Short mmCIF file of C-alpha atoms in Angstrom, two decimals:
data_model
loop_
_atom_site.label_atom_id
_atom_site.label_comp_id
_atom_site.label_asym_id
_atom_site.label_seq_id
_atom_site.Cartn_x
_atom_site.Cartn_y
_atom_site.Cartn_z
CA MET U 736 17.24 6.91 -18.17
CA LEU U 737 14.75 8.12 -15.59
CA LYS U 738 11.05 7.78 -16.41
CA VAL U 739 7.63 8.30 -14.80
CA PRO U 740 6.27 5.04 -13.18
CA VAL U 741 3.48 3.46 -15.21
CA HIS U 742 1.94 1.82 -12.36
CA GLN U 743 1.48 4.55 -9.63
CA VAL U 744 -1.89 4.28 -7.95
CA ALA U 745 -1.64 6.82 -5.13
CA GLY U 746 0.22 9.88 -4.07
CA HIS U 747 1.33 12.76 -6.30
CA PRO U 748 2.35 11.50 -9.87
CA ALA U 749 4.88 13.11 -12.08
CA SER U 750 3.31 15.55 -14.61
CA GLU U 751 4.22 18.55 -16.34
CA GLY U 752 4.77 21.34 -13.51
CA GLN U 753 4.45 18.79 -10.53
CA LEU U 754 7.00 17.13 -8.75
CA GLY U 755 6.59 13.36 -8.65
CA PRO U 756 8.51 9.88 -8.53
CA LEU U 757 10.63 8.47 -11.18
CA VAL U 758 11.99 4.85 -11.99
CA ASP U 759 14.78 3.57 -13.94
CA GLU U 760 15.49 0.20 -15.75
CA SER U 761 17.73 -1.12 -13.08
CA GLY U 762 14.90 -1.65 -10.59
CA CYS U 763 15.28 1.71 -8.54
CA PHE U 764 12.40 4.14 -7.60
CA TYR U 765 13.15 7.75 -6.99
CA LYS U 766 11.12 9.46 -4.64
CA PRO U 767 11.34 13.29 -4.32
CA LEU U 768 12.79 14.46 -0.92
CA GLN U 769 10.17 16.85 0.62
CA ASN U 770 11.68 20.24 1.39
CA ASN U 771 10.74 20.21 5.20
CA GLU U 772 11.13 18.11 8.26
CA ARG U 773 9.15 15.27 6.48
CA GLY U 774 11.80 14.72 4.16
CA ASN U 775 14.33 14.62 7.01
CA THR U 776 12.30 12.33 8.83
CA GLU U 777 12.00 9.76 5.84
CA VAL U 778 15.57 9.78 5.24
CA ALA U 779 16.43 9.17 8.95
CA PHE U 780 13.89 6.25 9.00
CA TYR U 781 15.63 4.42 6.10
CA MET U 782 19.00 5.23 7.29
CA SER U 783 18.55 3.61 10.72
CA PHE U 784 15.59 1.04 10.03
CA SER U 785 17.48 -1.49 7.93
CA SER U 786 20.53 -1.65 10.49
CA ASN U 787 18.34 -1.63 13.57
CA PRO U 788 19.09 -4.95 15.46
CA ARG U 789 15.62 -4.69 17.07
CA VAL U 790 14.16 -5.29 13.56
CA PRO U 791 14.03 -9.02 12.72
CA LYS U 792 15.45 -9.83 9.17
CA HIS U 793 12.01 -11.36 8.14
CA ILE U 794 10.11 -8.14 8.89
CA GLN U 795 12.66 -6.00 7.05
CA ARG U 796 11.58 -7.81 3.84
CA PHE U 797 8.28 -5.97 4.16
CA PHE U 798 10.05 -2.70 3.54
CA PRO U 799 11.61 -1.47 0.33
CA LYS U 800 15.41 -1.62 0.12
CA PHE U 801 17.18 1.80 0.60
CA TYR U 802 20.13 2.72 -1.74
CA GLY U 803 20.65 6.25 -0.24
CA THR U 804 19.90 9.80 -1.52
CA ARG U 805 20.92 11.37 -4.85
CA LEU U 806 20.55 14.37 -6.97
CA VAL U 807 18.66 13.89 -10.13
CA GLU U 808 16.74 15.99 -12.52
CA ALA U 809 13.18 16.58 -11.07
CA SER U 810 10.05 15.45 -13.01
CA ASP U 811 8.93 19.08 -13.08
CA GLY U 812 11.86 20.20 -14.97
CA SER U 813 13.13 22.47 -12.14
CA GLY U 814 16.65 21.08 -12.20
CA LEU U 815 18.38 18.85 -9.81
CA HIS U 816 16.34 17.65 -6.53
CA PRO U 817 17.47 15.28 -3.87
CA HIS U 818 15.51 11.97 -4.13
CA LEU U 819 15.34 9.04 -1.93
CA VAL U 820 16.56 6.13 -3.94
CA LEU U 821 14.57 2.91 -3.21
CA GLU U 822 13.80 -0.42 -4.56
CA ASP U 823 11.14 -0.45 -7.10
CA VAL U 824 9.03 -3.25 -5.72
CA ILE U 825 7.04 -4.04 -8.85
CA SER U 826 9.73 -3.72 -11.34
CA ASN U 827 9.77 -7.45 -12.20
CA TYR U 828 5.89 -7.56 -12.49
CA VAL U 829 4.46 -7.65 -16.01
CA LYS U 830 0.91 -6.80 -15.45
CA PRO U 831 0.62 -5.64 -11.70
CA SER U 832 -2.70 -5.57 -9.97
CA ILE U 833 -1.88 -2.95 -7.07
CA MET U 834 -3.84 -1.73 -3.92
CA ASP U 835 -2.40 1.02 -1.71
CA VAL U 836 -4.09 0.98 1.69
CA LYS U 837 -3.32 3.83 4.29
CA ILE U 838 -3.39 2.09 7.70
CA GLY U 839 -4.76 3.91 10.94
CA SER U 840 -7.81 5.63 11.92
CA ARG U 841 -5.56 8.62 12.67
CA THR U 842 -2.96 9.69 10.22
CA TRP U 843 -1.51 12.76 12.11
CA TYR U 844 1.02 12.54 15.11
CA ALA U 845 0.49 14.59 18.13
CA GLU U 846 3.72 16.80 17.63
CA ALA U 847 2.20 18.06 14.03
CA SER U 848 1.09 21.67 13.46
CA GLU U 849 -2.51 22.36 14.35
CA ASP U 850 -3.21 23.16 10.69
CA TYR U 851 -1.80 19.73 9.68
CA ILE U 852 -3.62 17.97 12.28
CA GLN U 853 -7.04 19.61 11.33
CA LYS U 854 -6.43 18.81 7.53
CA CYS U 855 -5.64 15.17 8.39
CA PHE U 856 -8.63 15.00 10.76
CA GLU U 857 -11.06 16.14 8.12
CA LYS U 858 -9.64 13.80 5.69
CA ASP U 859 -9.66 10.71 7.89
CA LYS U 860 -13.31 11.61 9.03
CA LYS U 861 -14.64 11.72 5.43
CA SER U 862 -13.01 8.39 4.38
CA SER U 863 -13.18 4.96 5.88
CA SER U 864 -10.13 5.66 8.14
CA VAL U 865 -12.18 6.68 11.24
CA SER U 866 -14.97 3.96 10.92
CA LEU U 867 -12.66 0.84 9.63
CA GLY U 868 -9.17 1.85 10.73
CA PHE U 869 -7.74 1.98 7.25
CA ARG U 870 -8.69 3.48 3.80
CA ILE U 871 -8.00 2.56 0.27
CA SER U 872 -5.92 5.29 -1.37
CA GLY U 873 -5.60 3.80 -4.73
CA LEU U 874 -5.74 0.51 -6.86
CA GLN U 875 -5.70 -0.79 -10.30
CA VAL U 876 -6.67 -4.38 -11.42
CA TYR U 877 -5.42 -6.00 -14.83
CA ARG U 878 -8.26 -7.14 -16.87
CA SER U 879 -6.82 -8.08 -20.42
CA PRO U 880 -4.79 -6.98 -23.15
CA GLU U 881 -7.78 -5.35 -24.91
CA SER U 882 -9.39 -3.67 -21.70
CA GLY U 883 -6.06 -2.76 -19.98
CA TYR U 884 -6.67 -1.83 -16.29
CA TRP U 885 -9.58 -1.15 -14.12
CA LYS U 886 -8.44 2.07 -12.18
CA PRO U 887 -11.27 3.75 -10.17
CA GLU U 888 -11.04 7.64 -10.03
CA LYS U 889 -9.45 9.08 -6.72
CA LYS U 890 -12.65 10.99 -5.99
CA GLN U 891 -14.78 7.63 -6.00
CA ILE U 892 -12.13 5.79 -3.92
CA GLN U 893 -12.35 8.36 -1.19
CA LYS U 894 -16.02 7.88 -0.74
CA PHE U 895 -15.68 3.97 -0.09
CA GLY U 896 -17.54 2.64 2.95
CA ALA U 897 -17.35 -0.78 4.36
CA ASP U 898 -19.39 -2.26 1.61
CA ASP U 899 -17.39 -0.85 -0.98
CA VAL U 900 -14.00 -1.87 0.65
CA SER U 901 -15.42 -5.42 0.95
CA LEU U 902 -16.53 -5.39 -2.71
CA VAL U 903 -13.28 -3.93 -4.08
CA LEU U 904 -11.25 -6.58 -2.08
CA ARG U 905 -13.08 -9.28 -3.95
CA ARG U 906 -12.79 -7.64 -7.32
CA PHE U 907 -9.19 -7.39 -6.86
CA VAL U 908 -8.92 -11.22 -7.05
CA SER U 909 -11.59 -11.96 -9.57
CA SER U 910 -10.92 -13.62 -12.84
CA TYR U 911 -13.23 -11.49 -15.11
CA GLN U 912 -12.87 -8.03 -16.08
CA PRO U 913 -14.04 -5.74 -13.09
CA THR U 914 -16.09 -2.62 -13.75
CA GLU U 915 -18.04 -0.16 -11.63
CA SER U 916 -21.28 -2.02 -11.97
CA ASP U 917 -20.08 -5.35 -10.96
CA ARG U 918 -21.75 -6.45 -7.61
CA ASP U 919 -21.01 -10.08 -7.68
CA PRO U 920 -17.33 -10.84 -8.12
CA ASP U 921 -16.31 -14.40 -8.63
CA CYS U 922 -13.17 -14.05 -6.37
CA ALA U 923 -11.55 -16.98 -8.50
CA PHE U 924 -8.06 -16.05 -7.41
CA ALA U 925 -8.59 -15.45 -3.68
CA SER U 926 -7.01 -18.54 -2.62
CA SER U 927 -3.99 -18.08 -4.85
CA ILE U 928 -3.44 -14.49 -3.82
CA TYR U 929 -4.78 -14.06 -0.40
CA GLY U 930 -4.68 -17.62 0.92
CA GLY U 931 -1.90 -20.25 1.65
CA SER U 932 1.12 -20.29 3.69
CA SER U 933 2.86 -17.48 1.63
CA GLY U 934 -0.26 -15.36 0.37
CA ILE U 935 -0.93 -11.87 1.12
CA LEU U 936 -3.11 -12.84 4.25
CA ALA U 937 -0.28 -14.75 5.89
CA GLN U 938 2.11 -11.98 5.28
CA LEU U 939 -0.09 -9.43 6.82
CA ARG U 940 -0.54 -11.72 9.92
CA GLU U 941 3.18 -11.96 10.22
CA LEU U 942 3.56 -8.15 10.20
CA LYS U 943 0.54 -8.27 12.83
CA SER U 944 2.60 -10.47 15.04
CA TRP U 945 5.53 -7.99 14.98
CA PHE U 946 3.36 -4.96 15.68
CA GLU U 947 1.77 -6.58 18.72
CA ASP U 948 5.15 -6.31 20.34
CA GLN U 949 7.20 -3.62 18.64
CA THR U 950 7.67 -0.40 20.63
CA ILE U 951 10.30 1.09 18.55
CA LEU U 952 8.28 3.48 16.14
CA GLN U 953 4.76 4.75 15.50
CA PHE U 954 3.74 4.50 11.93
CA TYR U 955 1.52 7.38 11.12
CA SER U 956 0.25 7.96 7.61
CA CYS U 957 1.85 4.84 6.27
CA SER U 958 0.54 2.60 3.55
CA ILE U 959 0.49 -0.94 2.72
CA LEU U 960 0.98 -1.87 -0.81
CA MET U 961 -0.70 -5.21 -1.81
CA PHE U 962 0.19 -6.47 -5.36
CA TYR U 963 0.52 -9.54 -7.57
CA ASP U 964 1.32 -10.40 -11.19
CA LYS U 965 -2.09 -11.21 -12.85
CA GLU U 966 -0.54 -12.08 -16.19
CA SER U 967 1.59 -14.86 -14.60
CA LEU U 968 -1.56 -16.06 -12.68
CA LEU U 969 -3.61 -16.17 -16.03
CA ASN U 970 -0.79 -18.12 -17.59
CA GLY U 971 -0.60 -20.63 -14.74
CA GLY U 972 2.33 -19.21 -13.20
CA ASP U 973 2.93 -17.85 -9.67
CA PRO U 974 1.14 -14.63 -8.79
CA ARG U 975 3.91 -13.63 -6.51
CA GLY U 976 1.47 -12.09 -4.09
CA ALA U 977 3.27 -9.50 -1.97
CA VAL U 978 3.12 -6.88 0.83
CA LYS U 979 5.21 -3.83 1.43
CA LEU U 980 5.10 -1.01 3.74
CA VAL U 981 5.61 2.48 2.10
CA ASP U 982 5.73 6.11 3.03
CA PHE U 983 7.50 7.19 6.30
CA ALA U 984 7.60 10.73 6.45
CA HIS U 985 5.46 10.77 9.53
CA VAL U 986 7.07 8.18 11.52
CA VAL U 987 7.78 9.11 15.04
CA GLU U 988 9.74 7.26 17.87
CA SER U 989 7.34 5.01 19.80
CA LYS U 990 8.96 5.66 23.48
CA GLY U 991 8.03 2.31 24.71
CA SER U 992 4.38 2.14 23.64
CA ILE U 993 2.67 -0.34 20.94
CA ASP U 994 1.38 1.45 18.08
CA HIS U 995 -2.22 0.63 18.47
CA ASN U 996 -3.18 3.14 15.69
CA PHE U 997 -1.43 1.01 13.05
CA LEU U 998 -2.08 -2.37 14.69
CA GLY U 999 -5.85 -1.80 14.98
CA GLY U 1000 -5.97 -0.74 11.24
CA LEU U 1001 -3.84 -3.78 10.11
CA CYS U 1002 -6.20 -6.10 12.08
CA SER U 1003 -9.17 -4.52 10.44
CA LEU U 1004 -7.62 -5.07 7.10
CA ILE U 1005 -6.97 -8.69 7.94
CA LYS U 1006 -10.65 -9.18 9.00
CA PHE U 1007 -11.84 -7.75 5.70
CA ILE U 1008 -9.49 -9.95 3.59
CA SER U 1009 -10.27 -12.99 5.81
CA GLU U 1010 -14.05 -12.60 5.08
CA ALA U 1011 -13.37 -12.14 1.19
CA LEU U 1012 -11.34 -15.38 1.45
CA ALA U 1013 -13.98 -17.27 3.72
CA THR U 1014 -16.70 -16.38 1.21
CA VAL U 1015 -14.82 -18.11 -1.47
CA ASN U 1016 -14.26 -21.29 0.54
CA GLU U 1017 -17.94 -21.32 1.62
CA CYS U 1018 -18.87 -21.39 -2.23
CA THR U 1019 -16.36 -24.04 -3.00
CA ILE U 1020 -17.78 -26.25 -0.39
CA GLU U 1021 -21.43 -25.53 -1.47
CA ALA U 1022 -20.42 -26.54 -5.03
CA CYS U 1023 -18.82 -29.60 -4.04
CA SER U 1024 -21.85 -30.69 -1.92
CA THR U 1025 -24.04 -30.17 -4.84
CA ASP U 1026 -22.00 -32.29 -7.13
#
């Protein structure tokens, strides 16, 4: 049985009269195929990417698995509609904390229509995309069984500047229950989630190494999902911090050039997360020296 995903933090959610994604109990994510060239672009990307010999296996793990396309009943009740069938990357996470980060100071590609370019340019300019090279599109942080999730409204997120981004990246890995007024997050879980040889920061750096060389594709308007299982962490288990790239309706062939737009945004995100982790390490050193 298909149902509306509980943990969607960005994009267009499925609701009455609105087409949106669906999930099933087998771990599949059904993304409605857009009725234009964007839909064809995303299908073509998934069909070719996983079998492309120029893409290393260790890089392919950062992309959702692709299971083809399928006609299923649309979430808006309009009948059968073609959907991409993808891996539901958080299906095995009990209480996932998730952040969707759209990468790049520019989310439009040169061949797009003038109207679309202007629309994207205005949106990029009003957000942190132009100034930071990325913007947070949505997030949720699990707090407790009583309080549920902290999930800022979309309009608030769109206004995030550098200080807000820095603060949210620290709230994302804090042990207490984050709220809008908390200005001094404890970042207690930063080392477990961001740090280490397999943490989110190490994964982002692995992606960065590939983007420094790859000249296959230009990843416009793509997002990086960062997520972990906070309930597992609170119970002393593995948080399974992970990184996945999603949304490929605007990917174009690179024609031999490095994707500096994506690479620049990725480097900026790495810098912000590194600073959050360094702050925690500095506090730990100070505490030890005081003791």
